[in-house]
Short mmCIF file of C-alpha atoms in Angstrom, two decimals:
data_model
loop_
_atom_site.label_atom_id
_atom_site.label_comp_id
_atom_site.label_asym_id
_atom_site.label_seq_id
_atom_site.Cartn_x
_atom_site.Cartn_y
_atom_site.Cartn_z
CA MET S 1 -161.03 90.46 3.06
CA PRO S 2 -161.13 94.11 1.48
CA TRP S 3 -159.71 96.87 3.16
CA LYS S 4 -162.56 99.57 3.30
CA GLU S 5 -164.29 97.08 5.07
CA ALA S 6 -161.72 96.33 7.75
CA ARG S 7 -161.11 99.99 7.72
CA MET S 8 -164.26 100.06 9.71
CA SER S 9 -163.48 97.71 12.06
CA VAL S 10 -160.57 98.96 13.19
CA PRO S 11 -159.81 101.70 16.46
CA GLY S 12 -158.80 105.05 15.35
CA SER S 13 -160.04 105.14 11.71
CA PRO S 14 -159.89 108.31 10.34
CA THR S 15 -163.16 107.61 8.02
CA ALA S 16 -164.97 106.46 11.25
CA GLY S 17 -167.51 108.46 12.46
CA SER S 18 -166.35 111.41 14.42
CA GLY S 19 -167.40 111.45 18.35
CA SER S 20 -167.96 107.17 17.56
CA PRO S 21 -166.08 104.58 20.58
CA SER S 22 -163.89 103.50 16.68
CA ASP S 23 -162.71 107.30 17.73
CA SER S 24 -160.39 106.35 19.93
CA ASN S 25 -157.35 104.26 19.72
CA THR S 26 -157.52 103.45 23.12
CA ALA S 27 -154.85 100.50 23.11
CA TYR S 28 -152.15 101.89 21.83
CA ASP S 29 -153.01 105.42 23.55
CA TRP S 30 -152.63 102.83 27.18
CA LEU S 31 -149.14 101.20 25.79
CA MET S 32 -147.75 104.96 24.44
CA ALA S 33 -149.21 106.36 28.36
CA LEU S 34 -147.14 103.70 28.86
CA ALA S 35 -144.05 104.55 27.42
CA SER S 36 -144.38 108.30 27.61
CA LEU S 37 -143.86 107.26 30.90
CA TRP S 38 -140.68 104.97 30.46
CA LEU S 39 -138.96 107.27 28.74
CA SER S 40 -140.03 110.77 31.44
CA GLY S 41 -139.02 107.65 34.73
CA GLY S 42 -135.85 106.85 31.82
CA ILE S 43 -134.72 110.48 31.75
CA MET S 44 -135.17 111.60 35.10
CA ILE S 45 -132.98 108.36 36.57
CA ASP S 46 -130.61 109.51 34.12
CA ALA S 47 -130.96 113.10 35.50
CA TRP S 48 -129.84 111.90 39.09
CA TYR S 49 -127.25 108.83 37.29
CA HIS S 50 -124.84 111.10 35.63
CA PHE S 51 -125.28 113.70 39.26
CA HIS S 52 -124.14 110.42 41.20
CA SER S 53 -121.79 108.53 39.83
CA THR S 54 -118.59 109.19 37.42
CA VAL S 55 -119.70 108.63 33.59
CA GLU S 56 -117.46 107.99 31.46
CA THR S 57 -119.22 106.05 28.89
CA PHE S 58 -122.89 106.52 26.62
CA PHE S 59 -122.80 102.39 27.20
CA GLU S 60 -124.59 103.13 31.26
CA PRO S 61 -127.27 101.86 32.99
CA ALA S 62 -129.37 104.97 33.19
CA HIS S 63 -128.62 105.08 28.98
CA GLY S 64 -129.66 101.26 28.82
CA LEU S 65 -133.19 102.10 30.87
CA LEU S 66 -133.92 105.43 29.16
CA TYR S 67 -133.42 103.58 25.26
CA ALA S 68 -135.16 100.34 26.31
CA GLY S 69 -138.88 103.01 27.01
CA LEU S 70 -137.44 104.45 23.47
CA LEU S 71 -137.43 100.89 21.79
CA ALA S 72 -140.80 99.59 23.63
CA SER S 73 -142.14 102.86 21.57
CA TYR S 74 -140.96 100.88 18.12
CA VAL S 75 -141.90 98.25 18.94
CA PHE S 76 -145.53 99.48 20.42
CA THR S 77 -146.18 101.38 17.44
CA GLY S 78 -144.27 98.87 15.37
CA ILE S 79 -146.75 95.92 16.82
CA THR S 80 -149.86 98.79 16.00
CA MET S 81 -148.89 99.35 12.34
CA TYR S 82 -148.44 95.92 11.45
CA ARG S 83 -151.54 94.78 12.84
CA ARG S 84 -153.53 97.91 10.97
CA TRP S 85 -152.02 96.58 8.19
CA GLN S 86 -152.37 93.10 8.26
CA HIS S 87 -156.69 95.13 8.17
CA GLY S 88 -155.73 96.55 5.19
CA TYR S 89 -154.77 100.05 5.78
CA ARG S 90 -152.49 101.32 3.67
CA GLY S 91 -149.16 104.90 3.83
CA ARG S 92 -149.87 107.42 6.27
CA GLU S 93 -152.79 105.92 7.73
CA LEU S 94 -151.04 102.64 8.79
CA LEU S 95 -150.57 105.09 12.34
CA PRO S 96 -153.54 105.56 14.50
CA LEU S 97 -155.44 108.43 14.31
CA ARG S 98 -153.65 112.16 15.87
CA TYR S 99 -150.37 110.13 16.49
CA GLU S 100 -147.82 111.85 13.79
CA ALA S 101 -146.52 113.71 16.49
CA THR S 102 -145.39 110.84 17.69
CA ALA S 103 -144.32 108.78 14.62
CA LEU S 104 -142.07 112.54 14.17
CA GLY S 105 -141.23 111.73 17.81
CA LEU S 106 -139.82 108.57 17.29
CA ILE S 107 -137.57 109.91 13.98
CA VAL S 108 -136.04 113.21 16.22
CA CYS S 109 -135.58 110.93 18.97
CA LEU S 110 -133.54 108.10 17.39
CA ALA S 111 -131.10 111.46 14.90
CA GLY S 112 -131.11 112.48 18.83
CA GLY S 113 -129.59 109.77 20.46
CA VAL S 114 -126.74 108.95 17.93
CA THR S 115 -125.69 112.23 17.67
CA ASP S 116 -125.48 111.98 21.02
CA MET S 117 -123.45 109.11 21.24
CA ILE S 118 -121.43 110.40 17.89
CA LYS S 119 -120.78 113.30 20.60
CA HIS S 120 -120.35 111.84 23.99
CA SER S 121 -116.96 109.48 22.02
CA LEU S 122 -115.65 111.98 19.77
CA TRP S 123 -115.63 114.85 23.18
CA GLY S 124 -116.14 113.10 26.94
CA PHE S 125 -119.34 114.03 28.51
CA GLU S 126 -121.30 117.30 29.43
CA GLU S 127 -121.67 117.78 33.38
CA GLY S 128 -124.22 120.41 35.12
CA PHE S 129 -125.74 123.02 32.53
CA ASN S 130 -123.66 122.46 29.83
CA ALA S 131 -124.70 118.32 29.71
CA LEU S 132 -128.67 119.91 30.27
CA LEU S 133 -128.77 122.32 27.00
CA SER S 134 -126.70 120.10 25.43
CA PRO S 135 -128.19 120.43 21.49
CA THR S 136 -128.34 116.86 20.82
CA HIS S 137 -130.20 115.76 24.92
CA LEU S 138 -132.66 118.81 24.08
CA LEU S 139 -132.97 116.51 20.56
CA ILE S 140 -133.73 113.94 22.59
CA GLY S 141 -135.62 115.86 24.52
CA VAL S 142 -137.94 117.28 21.76
CA GLY S 143 -138.06 113.96 20.43
CA MET S 144 -140.34 112.74 23.84
CA PHE S 145 -142.09 115.67 23.81
CA LEU S 146 -143.23 114.72 20.62
CA ILE S 147 -143.64 111.53 21.74
CA ILE S 148 -145.64 112.09 24.31
CA ALA S 149 -148.18 114.47 22.89
CA GLY S 150 -149.29 111.35 21.08
CA PRO S 151 -151.19 109.67 23.49
CA MET S 152 -152.83 113.25 24.49
CA ARG S 153 -153.71 114.38 21.12
CA SER S 154 -155.52 111.03 20.32
CA ALA S 155 -157.64 111.81 23.59
CA LEU S 156 -158.20 115.67 23.30
CA GLY S 157 -159.08 115.49 19.77
CA ARG S 158 -161.79 113.31 19.97
CA THR S 159 -165.14 114.92 19.66
CA LYS S 160 -166.33 112.89 22.60
CA PRO S 161 -163.39 112.62 24.83
CA PRO S 162 -162.60 110.17 27.60
CA ALA S 163 -164.82 111.19 30.77
CA THR S 164 -164.61 108.03 33.20
CA PHE S 165 -161.11 108.53 35.67
CA ILE S 166 -160.17 104.80 33.86
CA ALA S 167 -160.56 105.88 30.28
CA GLN S 168 -158.53 109.72 31.35
CA LEU S 169 -155.58 107.92 32.67
CA PRO S 170 -153.22 107.87 29.36
CA LEU S 171 -154.30 111.18 28.70
CA VAL S 172 -153.62 111.78 32.35
CA LEU S 173 -150.33 109.99 32.44
CA ALA S 174 -149.31 111.51 29.25
CA THR S 175 -149.47 114.95 30.42
CA ALA S 176 -147.72 114.07 34.04
CA SER S 177 -144.86 112.13 31.58
CA MET S 178 -145.14 116.55 29.59
CA LEU S 179 -144.97 117.65 33.45
CA GLU S 180 -141.23 115.84 34.06
CA LEU S 181 -140.50 116.37 31.09
CA VAL S 182 -140.32 120.37 31.65
CA HIS S 183 -138.74 119.83 35.04
CA TRP S 184 -135.75 117.94 33.47
CA GLY S 185 -135.15 120.39 31.61
CA THR S 186 -135.77 123.54 34.88
CA GLN S 187 -134.65 120.91 37.43
CA PHE S 188 -132.23 123.47 38.63
CA ILE S 189 -135.26 125.79 40.04
CA PHE S 190 -137.01 122.46 41.67
CA LEU S 191 -135.68 123.03 45.53
CA SER S 192 -137.33 126.12 46.92
CA GLN S 193 -134.00 125.24 49.58
CA ALA S 194 -135.98 126.62 52.14
CA GLU S 195 -134.99 124.72 54.69
CA ALA S 196 -133.59 125.66 57.49
CA LEU S 197 -130.06 123.11 57.06
CA TYR S 198 -129.99 125.46 53.38
CA ALA S 199 -129.82 128.51 54.83
CA PRO S 200 -127.01 131.18 54.38
CA LEU S 201 -124.52 131.58 56.37
CA ALA S 202 -125.33 135.55 58.61
CA PRO S 203 -123.27 138.09 56.33
CA SER S 204 -121.81 139.14 60.33
CA SER S 205 -120.70 134.83 60.83
CA VAL S 206 -117.39 135.12 58.39
CA ALA S 207 -115.96 139.26 59.00
CA HIS S 208 -113.40 138.39 55.79
CA ALA S 209 -116.20 137.53 53.38
CA THR S 210 -119.17 139.39 54.50
CA ILE S 211 -119.90 141.47 51.29
CA THR S 212 -119.70 138.50 49.71
CA LEU S 213 -122.47 136.41 52.34
CA LEU S 214 -124.44 139.10 51.53
CA THR S 215 -124.97 138.40 47.83
CA LEU S 216 -125.23 135.09 48.70
CA GLN S 217 -128.02 135.54 50.97
CA TYR S 218 -130.38 137.78 48.17
CA ASP S 219 -128.98 135.41 45.58
CA LYS S 220 -130.49 132.43 47.64
CA GLN S 221 -133.55 133.87 48.84
CA GLY S 222 -134.19 135.00 44.79
CA LEU S 223 -134.08 131.46 43.78
CA GLY S 224 -135.41 130.53 46.45
CA LEU S 225 -139.00 132.32 45.17
CA LEU S 226 -138.49 132.11 41.97
CA ALA S 227 -138.59 128.23 42.09
CA VAL S 228 -141.95 128.94 44.12
CA MET S 229 -142.86 131.48 41.00
CA VAL S 230 -140.99 128.76 38.86
CA GLN S 231 -142.90 126.10 40.09
CA SER S 232 -146.34 127.41 40.30
CA ILE S 233 -146.10 128.05 36.58
CA LEU S 234 -146.06 124.68 35.89
CA VAL S 235 -148.28 123.32 38.62
CA ALA S 236 -151.31 125.65 37.32
CA SER S 237 -150.67 125.19 33.07
CA PHE S 238 -150.40 121.66 33.46
CA PHE S 239 -153.79 121.91 34.89
CA LEU S 240 -155.39 124.59 33.59
CA TYR S 241 -154.90 123.45 29.78
CA LEU S 242 -156.55 119.93 31.08
CA ALA S 243 -159.34 121.68 32.34
CA ARG S 244 -159.92 124.22 30.22
CA ARG S 245 -160.50 121.29 27.20
CA ILE S 246 -162.07 118.26 28.90
CA GLN S 247 -164.34 118.03 31.93
CA LEU S 248 -161.56 116.15 34.87
CA ALA S 249 -162.46 112.47 36.71
CA GLN S 250 -162.23 112.18 39.75
CA TRP S 251 -158.74 111.76 40.99
CA SER S 252 -157.66 112.75 37.39
CA ALA S 253 -155.67 116.36 38.63
CA VAL S 254 -154.36 114.64 41.96
CA VAL S 255 -152.64 111.32 39.46
CA LEU S 256 -151.62 114.55 37.03
CA LEU S 257 -150.02 116.42 40.34
CA VAL S 258 -148.35 113.36 41.85
CA THR S 259 -147.06 111.58 39.07
CA GLY S 260 -146.01 114.48 37.11
CA ASN S 261 -143.63 115.58 40.36
CA ALA S 262 -143.28 111.67 41.68
CA PHE S 263 -139.73 111.23 39.31
CA VAL S 264 -138.14 115.08 39.87
CA ALA S 265 -138.96 114.87 43.56
CA ALA S 266 -137.48 110.96 43.73
CA ALA S 267 -134.04 112.23 41.39
CA ASP S 268 -133.79 115.79 43.47
CA SER S 269 -134.61 114.87 47.29
CA ASN S 270 -131.85 114.71 49.08
CA TYR S 271 -133.83 113.73 52.58
CA ALA S 272 -136.96 111.33 52.67
CA GLY S 273 -138.70 114.59 54.19
CA GLN S 274 -138.28 116.68 51.23
CA PHE S 275 -139.66 113.90 48.24
CA VAL S 276 -142.28 113.47 51.14
CA ALA S 277 -143.51 116.95 50.86
CA VAL S 278 -144.08 117.23 46.91
CA ILE S 279 -146.33 114.12 47.22
CA VAL S 280 -148.14 115.44 49.37
CA SER S 281 -148.03 118.35 48.37
CA SER S 282 -149.14 117.50 44.07
CA ALA S 283 -152.18 115.22 45.94
CA ALA S 284 -153.93 118.15 48.34
CA ALA S 285 -153.27 120.36 45.28
CA GLY S 286 -155.33 117.28 43.22
CA PHE S 287 -157.79 117.05 45.80
CA GLY S 288 -158.28 120.98 46.36
CA ALA S 289 -158.30 120.71 42.07
CA ASP S 290 -161.31 117.91 42.38
CA LEU S 291 -163.36 120.21 45.19
CA PHE S 292 -163.99 123.55 42.39
CA ARG S 293 -165.30 120.81 40.13
CA LEU S 294 -164.59 122.87 37.29
CA ASN S 295 -166.24 122.35 34.25
CA PRO S 296 -165.23 123.60 30.25
CA VAL S 297 -168.30 124.00 29.80
CA ASP S 298 -168.73 127.38 31.64
CA GLN S 299 -165.40 128.98 31.45
CA LEU S 300 -166.27 132.40 32.06
CA GLY S 301 -167.48 131.34 35.92
CA ARG S 302 -164.97 132.92 39.13
CA ARG S 303 -164.63 129.27 39.70
CA TRP S 304 -161.76 129.23 37.42
CA LEU S 305 -160.24 132.39 38.74
CA LEU S 306 -160.79 131.00 42.61
CA ALA S 307 -159.36 127.29 41.42
CA ALA S 308 -156.21 129.21 39.83
CA PHE S 309 -155.44 131.06 42.51
CA ALA S 310 -156.08 127.89 45.02
CA ILE S 311 -154.21 124.73 43.04
CA PRO S 312 -150.67 126.86 43.39
CA ALA S 313 -151.30 128.05 46.69
CA ILE S 314 -152.14 125.20 48.68
CA TYR S 315 -149.57 123.12 46.52
CA TRP S 316 -146.68 125.64 48.47
CA ALA S 317 -148.74 126.77 51.80
CA CYS S 318 -148.39 122.49 51.77
CA MET S 319 -144.83 121.77 50.94
CA LEU S 320 -143.66 124.38 52.69
CA ALA S 321 -145.54 123.11 56.03
CA ILE S 322 -144.48 119.92 55.28
CA LEU S 323 -140.15 120.77 54.35
CA ALA S 324 -140.88 123.05 58.08
CA ALA S 325 -142.26 120.21 60.01
CA THR S 326 -139.42 117.71 58.66
CA MET S 327 -136.74 119.53 57.97
CA GLY S 328 -135.84 121.12 61.27
CA GLY S 329 -137.48 124.52 60.10
CA LEU S 330 -137.53 126.85 57.40
CA TRP S 331 -134.98 130.00 57.00
CA TRP S 332 -137.75 131.97 55.42
CA SER S 333 -138.84 135.19 57.52
CA PRO S 334 -142.79 134.61 58.32
CA ASP S 335 -143.13 137.80 56.08
CA VAL S 336 -141.62 136.04 53.12
CA LEU S 337 -143.46 132.75 53.84
CA VAL S 338 -147.15 133.91 53.53
CA GLY S 339 -146.13 135.84 50.24
CA SER S 340 -144.76 133.69 48.72
CA VAL S 341 -147.78 131.75 49.20
CA PHE S 342 -149.10 134.95 47.49
CA PHE S 343 -147.35 135.28 44.23
CA ALA S 344 -147.86 131.07 44.06
CA GLY S 345 -151.44 131.97 44.25
CA ILE S 346 -150.93 134.90 41.40
CA CYS S 347 -149.67 132.94 39.61
CA GLY S 348 -152.19 130.70 38.46
CA VAL S 349 -154.33 133.97 38.57
CA LEU S 350 -152.08 135.02 35.83
CA LEU S 351 -152.34 131.70 33.52
CA ASN S 352 -156.09 132.03 34.30
CA ALA S 353 -156.35 135.22 32.58
CA LEU S 354 -153.65 133.79 29.47
CA THR S 355 -155.53 130.06 28.82
CA GLY S 356 -159.31 131.61 29.35
CA PRO S 357 -162.16 131.94 26.89
CA PHE S 358 -161.22 135.27 25.31
CA VAL S 359 -165.49 136.04 24.85
CA ARG S 360 -166.24 139.65 23.25
CA SER S 361 -169.99 140.65 24.23
CA CYS S 362 -170.95 142.64 21.55
CA VAL B 1 -130.13 79.03 15.66
CA LEU B 2 -132.15 81.42 16.92
CA LYS B 3 -131.92 80.73 20.77
CA ARG B 4 -128.98 81.81 20.01
CA ARG B 5 -128.94 84.55 18.83
CA ILE B 6 -131.06 85.75 21.28
CA ALA B 7 -128.86 84.53 23.57
CA ALA B 8 -125.84 86.39 21.35
CA ALA B 9 -127.68 89.30 21.49
CA ALA B 10 -128.68 89.69 25.22
CA ALA B 11 -124.24 89.00 25.55
CA ILE B 12 -123.56 92.12 24.03
CA ILE B 13 -126.40 94.32 25.70
CA GLY B 14 -125.63 92.67 28.99
CA LEU B 15 -121.62 93.71 28.15
CA ALA B 16 -122.42 97.49 26.45
CA LEU B 17 -124.42 98.04 30.11
CA GLY B 18 -121.71 96.41 32.89
CA SER B 19 -119.04 98.49 30.51
CA GLY B 20 -120.46 101.66 32.08
CA CYS B 21 -120.51 100.22 35.53
CA SER B 22 -117.51 102.26 36.65
CA ALA B 23 -114.91 100.58 39.13
CA ASN B 24 -113.37 102.07 42.09
CA THR B 25 -109.65 100.69 41.56
CA GLY B 26 -107.95 102.85 44.48
CA HIS B 27 -107.58 101.55 47.88
CA TRP B 28 -110.06 101.64 50.73
CA ILE B 29 -109.08 104.23 54.39
CA ASP B 30 -111.51 104.46 56.72
CA PRO B 31 -112.35 107.56 57.15
CA ALA B 32 -112.15 107.63 60.62
CA GLN B 33 -108.72 107.15 60.64
CA VAL B 34 -107.84 110.42 58.15
CA LEU B 35 -109.25 112.63 61.00
CA VAL B 36 -106.13 111.40 63.13
CA PRO B 37 -102.67 112.31 61.74
CA ALA B 38 -100.54 109.45 61.63
CA SER B 39 -97.88 109.40 64.25
CA PRO B 40 -95.16 110.14 64.06
CA TRP B 41 -96.08 112.26 60.00
CA PRO B 42 -93.64 110.33 57.54
CA LYS B 43 -90.76 112.50 55.66
CA PRO B 44 -91.70 112.07 51.38
CA LEU B 45 -89.56 108.96 50.48
CA THR B 46 -87.38 109.58 48.04
CA SER B 47 -87.72 107.92 44.78
CA PRO B 48 -86.35 108.38 41.47
CA PRO B 49 -88.66 109.73 38.93
CA GLU B 50 -89.87 106.39 36.98
CA ALA B 51 -90.78 104.72 40.08
CA ARG B 52 -94.49 104.24 40.81
CA PRO B 53 -96.02 107.60 42.56
CA GLN B 54 -97.10 106.41 46.52
CA ILE B 55 -99.10 107.98 48.78
CA LEU B 56 -98.26 108.00 52.20
CA ALA B 57 -100.12 109.37 54.51
CA LEU B 58 -103.64 111.31 54.52
CA TRP B 59 -104.72 113.83 57.18
CA LEU B 60 -108.71 115.11 56.17
CA ASN B 61 -109.78 117.93 59.59
CA GLU B 62 -113.44 116.89 58.14
CA THR B 63 -114.75 114.22 56.41
CA ALA B 64 -118.02 115.47 57.12
CA ILE B 65 -117.80 118.84 55.55
CA GLN B 66 -119.99 121.93 56.45
CA PRO B 67 -121.18 125.27 55.33
CA GLY B 68 -118.76 127.29 57.72
CA LYS B 69 -115.84 125.63 57.77
CA PRO B 70 -112.57 125.67 56.17
CA TRP B 71 -111.80 122.15 55.45
CA SER B 72 -107.96 120.77 54.62
CA GLY B 73 -106.12 118.35 54.60
CA ARG B 74 -102.48 117.03 54.29
CA LEU B 75 -100.95 115.00 52.02
CA VAL B 76 -97.09 113.21 52.46
CA THR B 77 -96.11 111.19 49.41
CA SER B 78 -92.56 110.12 47.96
CA THR B 79 -90.70 112.82 46.33
CA ASN B 80 -91.92 111.83 42.17
CA VAL B 81 -94.99 113.16 42.62
CA ALA B 82 -96.33 115.88 40.65
CA SER B 83 -99.74 116.15 40.77
CA VAL B 84 -102.22 115.54 43.54
CA GLU B 85 -105.90 115.60 42.48
CA ILE B 86 -108.29 115.68 44.79
CA ARG B 87 -112.17 114.64 43.12
CA THR B 88 -115.63 113.42 43.33
CA GLU B 89 -117.81 112.95 41.27
CA SER B 90 -118.95 116.43 41.00
CA PHE B 91 -116.07 117.77 41.33
CA SER B 92 -112.35 117.76 41.68
CA PHE B 93 -109.55 120.03 42.36
CA VAL B 94 -105.23 119.96 42.69
CA CYS B 95 -103.49 120.53 46.03
CA ASP B 96 -100.63 123.11 46.21
CA ARG B 97 -97.32 121.18 46.59
CA PRO B 98 -95.25 123.25 49.30
CA ALA B 99 -92.14 120.74 48.76
CA PHE B 100 -91.88 117.53 47.20
CA GLY B 101 -93.67 115.55 48.48
CA VAL B 102 -95.54 117.55 51.02
CA PHE B 103 -99.44 118.40 49.61
CA ASP B 104 -102.16 120.46 51.19
CA PHE B 105 -105.13 122.32 50.33
CA THR B 106 -107.60 123.76 52.11
CA GLN B 107 -111.44 125.03 50.73
CA ASN B 108 -113.05 127.95 52.15
CA ILE B 109 -116.86 126.96 51.89
CA LEU B 110 -119.64 129.70 52.22
CA ASP B 111 -122.97 127.44 50.45
CA ILE B 112 -122.66 124.34 48.70
CA VAL B 113 -126.41 124.04 47.06
CA PRO B 114 -128.40 121.61 47.91
CA GLN B 115 -128.05 118.47 44.32
CA TYR B 116 -124.19 118.68 46.32
CA ARG B 117 -125.49 118.03 49.33
CA ARG B 118 -124.92 114.23 49.72
CA THR B 119 -122.41 111.50 50.38
CA TYR B 120 -119.11 111.00 47.98
CA THR B 121 -116.10 108.65 47.64
CA LEU B 122 -112.78 111.52 47.72
CA HIS B 123 -110.56 109.68 44.69
CA VAL B 124 -107.70 111.22 46.27
CA ILE B 125 -104.86 110.90 42.90
CA ALA B 126 -101.35 111.41 43.10
CA ARG B 127 -99.09 110.85 39.85
CA ASN B 128 -96.38 111.25 39.11
CA ALA B 129 -94.78 112.88 35.88
CA ARG B 130 -95.77 109.36 33.44
CA GLY B 131 -99.47 109.38 34.48
CA GLU B 132 -99.34 106.84 36.80
CA ALA B 133 -100.97 107.19 39.66
CA ASP B 134 -101.65 105.83 42.98
CA GLU B 135 -104.81 106.39 44.27
CA TRP B 136 -106.64 106.44 48.15
CA LEU B 137 -110.52 105.96 48.55
CA VAL B 138 -111.98 108.10 51.70
CA PRO B 139 -115.75 108.24 51.90
CA ILE B 140 -117.02 111.65 52.81
CA ALA B 141 -120.09 114.19 53.04
CA ILE B 142 -121.18 117.39 52.39
CA ARG B 143 -124.26 117.98 54.91
#
């Protein structure tokens, strides 16, 4: 079969008409979305494993799971490229449309994995923030970002973007995986520590440590509020990123926020109540987002402003309420509790201003 | 031939993954046992430097550690023990040695970040100058 003729029948053809059904790479989008979940889930399990076990070798089960996800990405890409080669594609066209970042990510991830193995073999294993900011770990993270960007770019780059919940699922799962990756790098600020059991000791309770405890109390309250702000920014920004580009189908926002927060919640929660709080709050924020029925065609409406305020505010109001109910109360004062939910909403409003359309009327 | 290669590859991967599962080689101690000091409290066992180090008794004031309360412990070992390390998956420190074969520690815990609040295996490792070790393992929790 002449290759030019075959190219017309293969999804993702660069010459396929823009917006036509062949503008998509459906099977590969799904495979890479699943690989994205595998990678983000694997890296979070690896983080949990490092925290809960004495890691003394590169060849441990969590690394096995993580690198199996990377291997799956290679296999899926290899099979897809082979099929396209069979259909007559050559050179750069072997890669499905808009997956250039993924190809680069596969190379960067491999480079990061090999250098990480060498680093661990020569100098052992880092702990805590050293592990988080290790250059080889960051290289792996960048590689994963690029891999996961593939299904997102594939869906968002289409002239006629996916409209139904099922059609949007690869995009939503890949975006959720990217949110998990951001959580991986910022998990030191994922928990609010508002639960009563995390309350700092009262400064006067230990006479010889009053000034230290005063400092501790100040720092803990500040860190808790920073967690509220950072998580609000993440929840609102990932939602707004998608909502500004396509009309999200019903349930898409719920899946985005629940899946995007589930792995980090599982890795960082010490109690079932904390995990449940994150999942229910994410679902509630997603339901709230659905109610606004935001349409990217009408980007100037007040609805955007309200949604941007409401989504992180719902997330934190639910979170704090569930933590209070399931974890034996909260140590934050009523003023701080109300103010932190307001802070969460303000973070969303500011992000909305940054991500909104910049239209100048003449 | 292909099946044999696949089996060999699977075996190598299994070994590689299995090697990552660290095994605890010390003696497991019932946490209730260390909360009550041994009676009579033993005296250090006089041992030559080249003899294997021995832990004779261990006492901890708590195995469920909480902020606001001091956490302390006492050990008696053979006299050839050069150092005692207290270690978990998340932290480690070295005990004081007020006398040969006598070790103790006290931690004043003002706060603990949530990430460290969970169950641990406490490794109490007594080493002689040659690096040989006697290791006791005690399940503990930080609340």
